[in-house]
């Protein structure tokens, strides 16, 4: 196979070089079955038996992949114990819906309800965090919210001038983050230690 100094590895094989058992035999090609003297009566009986084995029974035709996940051994082989416990309420809910909705619709309903609950938990967490942990001068982290001044509308007594309530007259009013509303007697000259 060419130059001996060049590395020429064996070609890839889906059976890892161990070969496979061909259950159809050599007569999978119709040309070999119609060749005179090649396709004997024994081969014909064997092929008829093989074709009969390929037919699905009523139970096999009705078997759906969703039923495979109902098998406890199948789930145990594929899912870890924590995931099985986590999915148990949703699976029970899905099996409850199957008689009235069918396999696919019951699964999709369970899936969408689960994802909606995840989304709701995220929205509630973000809402709580933004309400109670944002725009606070006392912490370095957290969300910092910067709002612009509202527009002075014709109903405002200061219209068309700027509303003095929202004007920042001193530099300390910019990016205040609630510091001016602090009630602690905190000053820059506060000593760090007391004698």
PDB file of C-alpha atoms in Angstrom:
ATOM      1  CA  UNK A   1       0.000   0.000   0.000  1.00  0.00           C
ATOM      2  CA  UNK A   2       2.405   2.645  -1.141  1.00  0.00           C
ATOM      3  CA  UNK A   3       5.385   3.897   0.773  1.00  0.00           C
ATOM      4  CA  UNK A   4       6.158   1.941   3.946  1.00  0.00           C
ATOM      5  CA  UNK A   5       7.430   5.070   5.700  1.00  0.00           C
ATOM      6  CA  UNK A   6       4.057   6.787   5.473  1.00  0.00           C
ATOM      7  CA  UNK A   7       1.652   6.012   8.300  1.00  0.00           C
ATOM      8  CA  UNK A   8      -1.432   4.424   6.811  1.00  0.00           C
ATOM      9  CA  UNK A   9      -3.883   3.541   9.595  1.00  0.00           C
ATOM     10  CA  UNK A  10      -6.855   1.241   9.026  1.00  0.00           C
ATOM     11  CA  UNK A  11     -10.014   2.906   7.821  1.00  0.00           C
ATOM     12  CA  UNK A  12     -12.714   3.753  10.329  1.00  0.00           C
ATOM     13  CA  UNK A  13     -15.334   1.110  10.951  1.00  0.00           C
ATOM     14  CA  UNK A  14     -18.645   1.515  12.734  1.00  0.00           C
ATOM     15  CA  UNK A  15     -18.147  -1.939  14.244  1.00  0.00           C
ATOM     16  CA  UNK A  16     -14.637  -1.137  15.536  1.00  0.00           C
ATOM     17  CA  UNK A  17     -13.014  -3.728  13.289  1.00  0.00           C
ATOM     18  CA  UNK A  18     -15.000  -6.633  14.767  1.00  0.00           C
ATOM     19  CA  UNK A  19     -17.336  -7.008  11.841  1.00  0.00           C
ATOM     20  CA  UNK A  20     -21.085  -7.468  11.987  1.00  0.00           C
ATOM     21  CA  UNK A  21     -23.569 -10.255  11.484  1.00  0.00           C
ATOM     22  CA  UNK A  22     -25.544  -9.794   8.300  1.00  0.00           C
ATOM     23  CA  UNK A  23     -28.963 -11.213   9.113  1.00  0.00           C
ATOM     24  CA  UNK A  24     -30.222 -10.809   5.540  1.00  0.00           C
ATOM     25  CA  UNK A  25     -27.644 -13.122   4.075  1.00  0.00           C
ATOM     26  CA  UNK A  26     -26.179 -12.919   0.579  1.00  0.00           C
ATOM     27  CA  UNK A  27     -29.594 -12.737  -1.109  1.00  0.00           C
ATOM     28  CA  UNK A  28     -30.448  -9.174  -0.189  1.00  0.00           C
ATOM     29  CA  UNK A  29     -29.850  -8.265  -3.835  1.00  0.00           C
ATOM     30  CA  UNK A  30     -32.640  -9.364  -6.150  1.00  0.00           C
ATOM     31  CA  UNK A  31     -30.114 -10.183  -8.899  1.00  0.00           C
ATOM     32  CA  UNK A  32     -28.613 -12.912  -6.742  1.00  0.00           C
ATOM     33  CA  UNK A  33     -32.070 -14.339  -5.997  1.00  0.00           C
ATOM     34  CA  UNK A  34     -32.994 -14.664  -9.663  1.00  0.00           C
ATOM     35  CA  UNK A  35     -29.643 -16.091 -10.771  1.00  0.00           C
ATOM     36  CA  UNK A  36     -30.221 -19.647 -12.027  1.00  0.00           C
ATOM     37  CA  UNK A  37     -29.161 -22.340  -9.553  1.00  0.00           C
ATOM     38  CA  UNK A  38     -27.964 -19.900  -6.879  1.00  0.00           C
ATOM     39  CA  UNK A  39     -31.156 -19.320  -4.861  1.00  0.00           C
ATOM     40  CA  UNK A  40     -32.215 -22.765  -3.618  1.00  0.00           C
ATOM     41  CA  UNK A  41     -35.384 -23.866  -1.833  1.00  0.00           C
ATOM     42  CA  UNK A  42     -33.580 -23.841   1.536  1.00  0.00           C
ATOM     43  CA  UNK A  43     -32.508 -20.237   0.900  1.00  0.00           C
ATOM     44  CA  UNK A  44     -36.069 -19.370  -0.137  1.00  0.00           C
ATOM     45  CA  UNK A  45     -37.479 -20.779   3.126  1.00  0.00           C
ATOM     46  CA  UNK A  46     -34.807 -18.982   5.134  1.00  0.00           C
ATOM     47  CA  UNK A  47     -35.565 -15.660   3.406  1.00  0.00           C
ATOM     48  CA  UNK A  48     -39.321 -16.087   3.933  1.00  0.00           C
ATOM     49  CA  UNK A  49     -38.662 -16.703   7.613  1.00  0.00           C
ATOM     50  CA  UNK A  50     -36.434 -13.613   7.784  1.00  0.00           C
ATOM     51  CA  UNK A  51     -39.058 -11.433   6.056  1.00  0.00           C
ATOM     52  CA  UNK A  52     -41.728 -12.719   8.441  1.00  0.00           C
ATOM     53  CA  UNK A  53     -39.523 -11.740  11.390  1.00  0.00           C
ATOM     54  CA  UNK A  54     -39.295  -8.161  10.062  1.00  0.00           C
ATOM     55  CA  UNK A  55     -43.059  -7.662  10.280  1.00  0.00           C
ATOM     56  CA  UNK A  56     -44.186  -5.727  13.336  1.00  0.00           C
ATOM     57  CA  UNK A  57     -46.979  -7.037  15.509  1.00  0.00           C
ATOM     58  CA  UNK A  58     -49.945  -4.859  16.488  1.00  0.00           C
ATOM     59  CA  UNK A  59     -48.360  -4.264  19.854  1.00  0.00           C
ATOM     60  CA  UNK A  60     -45.032  -3.260  18.299  1.00  0.00           C
ATOM     61  CA  UNK A  61     -46.773  -0.900  15.873  1.00  0.00           C
ATOM     62  CA  UNK A  62     -48.666   0.732  18.745  1.00  0.00           C
ATOM     63  CA  UNK A  63     -45.560   1.052  20.909  1.00  0.00           C
ATOM     64  CA  UNK A  64     -44.468   4.666  21.232  1.00  0.00           C
ATOM     65  CA  UNK A  65     -41.218   6.114  22.495  1.00  0.00           C
ATOM     66  CA  UNK A  66     -43.111   7.834  25.323  1.00  0.00           C
ATOM     67  CA  UNK A  67     -43.990   4.423  26.758  1.00  0.00           C
ATOM     68  CA  UNK A  68     -40.314   3.522  26.835  1.00  0.00           C
ATOM     69  CA  UNK A  69     -39.719   6.273  29.390  1.00  0.00           C
ATOM     70  CA  UNK A  70     -42.438   4.786  31.606  1.00  0.00           C
ATOM     71  CA  UNK A  71     -40.261   1.723  32.105  1.00  0.00           C
ATOM     72  CA  UNK A  72     -38.500   2.113  35.472  1.00  0.00           C
ATOM     73  CA  UNK A  73     -35.454   0.110  34.370  1.00  0.00           C
ATOM     74  CA  UNK A  74     -35.045   2.219  31.221  1.00  0.00           C
ATOM     75  CA  UNK A  75     -35.169   5.439  33.280  1.00  0.00           C
ATOM     76  CA  UNK A  76     -32.819   4.028  35.893  1.00  0.00           C
ATOM     77  CA  UNK A  77     -30.253   3.173  33.229  1.00  0.00           C
ATOM     78  CA  UNK A  78     -30.343   6.647  31.682  1.00  0.00           C
ATOM     79  CA  UNK A  79     -31.100   9.137  34.464  1.00  0.00           C
ATOM     80  CA  UNK A  80     -29.332   9.682  37.754  1.00  0.00           C
ATOM     81  CA  UNK A  81     -31.371   9.431  40.993  1.00  0.00           C
ATOM     82  CA  UNK A  82     -31.553  13.188  41.521  1.00  0.00           C
ATOM     83  CA  UNK A  83     -32.925  13.784  38.037  1.00  0.00           C
ATOM     84  CA  UNK A  84     -35.469  10.965  38.417  1.00  0.00           C
ATOM     85  CA  UNK A  85     -36.673  12.482  41.678  1.00  0.00           C
ATOM     86  CA  UNK A  86     -36.751  15.973  40.115  1.00  0.00           C
ATOM     87  CA  UNK A  87     -38.836  14.767  37.157  1.00  0.00           C
ATOM     88  CA  UNK A  88     -41.247  12.581  39.154  1.00  0.00           C
ATOM     89  CA  UNK A  89     -43.983  15.231  39.735  1.00  0.00           C
ATOM     90  CA  UNK A  90     -43.980  16.285  36.075  1.00  0.00           C
ATOM     91  CA  UNK A  91     -44.081  12.676  34.872  1.00  0.00           C
ATOM     92  CA  UNK A  92     -46.999  11.885  37.172  1.00  0.00           C
ATOM     93  CA  UNK A  93     -48.809  14.966  35.847  1.00  0.00           C
ATOM     94  CA  UNK A  94     -48.112  13.876  32.263  1.00  0.00           C
ATOM     95  CA  UNK A  95     -49.478  10.373  32.859  1.00  0.00           C
ATOM     96  CA  UNK A  96     -52.575  11.957  34.394  1.00  0.00           C
ATOM     97  CA  UNK A  97     -53.151  13.995  31.222  1.00  0.00           C
ATOM     98  CA  UNK A  98     -52.548  11.177  28.720  1.00  0.00           C
ATOM     99  CA  UNK A  99     -56.063   9.653  28.674  1.00  0.00           C
ATOM    100  CA  UNK A 100     -57.705  12.976  27.846  1.00  0.00           C
ATOM    101  CA  UNK A 101     -55.026  14.645  25.693  1.00  0.00           C
ATOM    102  CA  UNK A 102     -52.964  11.887  24.108  1.00  0.00           C
ATOM    103  CA  UNK A 103     -49.239  11.224  24.335  1.00  0.00           C
ATOM    104  CA  UNK A 104     -47.783  14.193  22.477  1.00  0.00           C
ATOM    105  CA  UNK A 105     -50.119  16.865  23.816  1.00  0.00           C
ATOM    106  CA  UNK A 106     -49.710  15.630  27.387  1.00  0.00           C
ATOM    107  CA  UNK A 107     -45.925  15.749  27.041  1.00  0.00           C
ATOM    108  CA  UNK A 108     -45.980  19.213  25.474  1.00  0.00           C
ATOM    109  CA  UNK A 109     -48.335  20.505  28.185  1.00  0.00           C
ATOM    110  CA  UNK A 110     -46.024  19.189  30.902  1.00  0.00           C
ATOM    111  CA  UNK A 111     -43.003  20.665  29.143  1.00  0.00           C
ATOM    112  CA  UNK A 112     -44.533  24.128  28.663  1.00  0.00           C
ATOM    113  CA  UNK A 113     -45.848  24.267  32.241  1.00  0.00           C
ATOM    114  CA  UNK A 114     -42.404  23.315  33.566  1.00  0.00           C
ATOM    115  CA  UNK A 115     -40.632  25.941  31.452  1.00  0.00           C
ATOM    116  CA  UNK A 116     -43.240  28.556  32.391  1.00  0.00           C
ATOM    117  CA  UNK A 117     -42.583  27.838  36.054  1.00  0.00           C
ATOM    118  CA  UNK A 118     -38.836  28.297  35.461  1.00  0.00           C
ATOM    119  CA  UNK A 119     -39.499  31.588  33.678  1.00  0.00           C
ATOM    120  CA  UNK A 120     -41.840  32.742  36.469  1.00  0.00           C
ATOM    121  CA  UNK A 121     -39.232  31.923  39.121  1.00  0.00           C
ATOM    122  CA  UNK A 122     -36.636  33.902  37.166  1.00  0.00           C
ATOM    123  CA  UNK A 123     -38.959  36.902  36.770  1.00  0.00           C
ATOM    124  CA  UNK A 124     -39.884  36.885  40.467  1.00  0.00           C
ATOM    125  CA  UNK A 125     -36.227  36.606  41.497  1.00  0.00           C
ATOM    126  CA  UNK A 126     -35.195  39.426  39.176  1.00  0.00           C
ATOM    127  CA  UNK A 127     -38.101  41.558  40.400  1.00  0.00           C
ATOM    128  CA  UNK A 128     -37.228  40.973  44.050  1.00  0.00           C
ATOM    129  CA  UNK A 129     -33.562  41.689  43.456  1.00  0.00           C
ATOM    130  CA  UNK A 130     -34.224  44.853  41.493  1.00  0.00           C
ATOM    131  CA  UNK A 131     -36.674  46.119  44.118  1.00  0.00           C
ATOM    132  CA  UNK A 132     -34.695  45.404  47.281  1.00  0.00           C
ATOM    133  CA  UNK A 133     -31.036  45.109  46.216  1.00  0.00           C
ATOM    134  CA  UNK A 134     -30.539  47.788  43.585  1.00  0.00           C
ATOM    135  CA  UNK A 135     -29.534  51.455  43.639  1.00  0.00           C
ATOM    136  CA  UNK A 136     -28.018  51.183  47.087  1.00  0.00           C
ATOM    137  CA  UNK A 137     -24.927  53.248  47.918  1.00  0.00           C
ATOM    138  CA  UNK A 138     -23.905  50.945  50.793  1.00  0.00           C
ATOM    139  CA  UNK A 139     -22.904  48.016  48.572  1.00  0.00           C
ATOM    140  CA  UNK A 140     -20.386  47.852  45.783  1.00  0.00           C
ATOM    141  CA  UNK A 141     -22.370  45.283  43.795  1.00  0.00           C
ATOM    142  CA  UNK A 142     -25.995  45.155  42.820  1.00  0.00           C
ATOM    143  CA  UNK A 143     -27.921  46.753  40.011  1.00  0.00           C
ATOM    144  CA  UNK A 144     -27.504  50.499  39.737  1.00  0.00           C
ATOM    145  CA  UNK A 145     -30.570  52.212  38.330  1.00  0.00           C
ATOM    146  CA  UNK A 146     -30.207  55.640  36.768  1.00  0.00           C
ATOM    147  CA  UNK A 147     -33.467  57.411  35.927  1.00  0.00           C
ATOM    148  CA  UNK A 148     -33.835  60.567  33.922  1.00  0.00           C
ATOM    149  CA  UNK A 149     -35.864  63.571  35.050  1.00  0.00           C
ATOM    150  CA  UNK A 150     -39.544  63.527  34.129  1.00  0.00           C
ATOM    151  CA  UNK A 151     -40.809  65.927  31.507  1.00  0.00           C
ATOM    152  CA  UNK A 152     -42.417  69.143  32.790  1.00  0.00           C
ATOM    153  CA  UNK A 153     -45.940  68.903  31.438  1.00  0.00           C
ATOM    154  CA  UNK A 154     -48.472  71.752  30.978  1.00  0.00           C
ATOM    155  CA  UNK A 155     -50.329  70.670  34.143  1.00  0.00           C
ATOM    156  CA  UNK A 156     -47.239  71.426  36.254  1.00  0.00           C
ATOM    157  CA  UNK A 157     -47.300  74.915  37.879  1.00  0.00           C
ATOM    158  CA  UNK A 158     -43.655  75.455  36.837  1.00  0.00           C
ATOM    159  CA  UNK A 159     -44.388  74.854  33.158  1.00  0.00           C
ATOM    160  CA  UNK A 160     -42.666  75.802  30.763  1.00  0.00           C
ATOM    161  CA  UNK A 161     -39.648  76.129  33.066  1.00  0.00           C
ATOM    162  CA  UNK A 162     -37.871  73.223  34.701  1.00  0.00           C
ATOM    163  CA  UNK A 163     -39.429  71.748  37.842  1.00  0.00           C
ATOM    164  CA  UNK A 164     -37.067  72.600  40.745  1.00  0.00           C
ATOM    165  CA  UNK A 165     -38.057  69.373  42.509  1.00  0.00           C
ATOM    166  CA  UNK A 166     -36.044  67.378  39.970  1.00  0.00           C
ATOM    167  CA  UNK A 167     -33.142  69.785  39.469  1.00  0.00           C
ATOM    168  CA  UNK A 168     -29.742  68.845  40.828  1.00  0.00           C
ATOM    169  CA  UNK A 169     -28.237  71.998  42.238  1.00  0.00           C
ATOM    170  CA  UNK A 170     -25.158  70.531  43.942  1.00  0.00           C
ATOM    171  CA  UNK A 171     -22.627  67.993  42.648  1.00  0.00           C
ATOM    172  CA  UNK A 172     -23.515  65.609  45.505  1.00  0.00           C
ATOM    173  CA  UNK A 173     -26.977  65.110  44.029  1.00  0.00           C
ATOM    174  CA  UNK A 174     -25.569  63.322  40.979  1.00  0.00           C
ATOM    175  CA  UNK A 175     -25.502  59.529  41.293  1.00  0.00           C
ATOM    176  CA  UNK A 176     -26.734  59.823  44.896  1.00  0.00           C
ATOM    177  CA  UNK A 177     -28.007  56.225  45.116  1.00  0.00           C
ATOM    178  CA  UNK A 178     -29.894  57.061  48.335  1.00  0.00           C
ATOM    179  CA  UNK A 179     -26.835  58.457  50.191  1.00  0.00           C
ATOM    180  CA  UNK A 180     -28.539  61.784  51.034  1.00  0.00           C
ATOM    181  CA  UNK A 181     -31.408  59.953  52.779  1.00  0.00           C
ATOM    182  CA  UNK A 182     -29.051  58.175  55.160  1.00  0.00           C
ATOM    183  CA  UNK A 183     -29.773  58.753  58.878  1.00  0.00           C
ATOM    184  CA  UNK A 184     -26.454  57.453  60.231  1.00  0.00           C
ATOM    185  CA  UNK A 185     -24.023  60.131  61.471  1.00  0.00           C
ATOM    186  CA  UNK A 186     -21.417  59.035  58.949  1.00  0.00           C
ATOM    187  CA  UNK A 187     -18.806  61.627  58.026  1.00  0.00           C
ATOM    188  CA  UNK A 188     -15.463  61.464  56.312  1.00  0.00           C
ATOM    189  CA  UNK A 189     -13.716  62.375  59.554  1.00  0.00           C
ATOM    190  CA  UNK A 190     -15.287  59.528  61.528  1.00  0.00           C
ATOM    191  CA  UNK A 191     -12.434  57.646  63.205  1.00  0.00           C
ATOM    192  CA  UNK A 192     -12.084  53.986  62.462  1.00  0.00           C
ATOM    193  CA  UNK A 193     -11.053  53.110  66.024  1.00  0.00           C
ATOM    194  CA  UNK A 194     -12.129  54.506  69.350  1.00  0.00           C
ATOM    195  CA  UNK A 195      -9.833  54.914  72.397  1.00  0.00           C
TER     196      UNK A 195
END
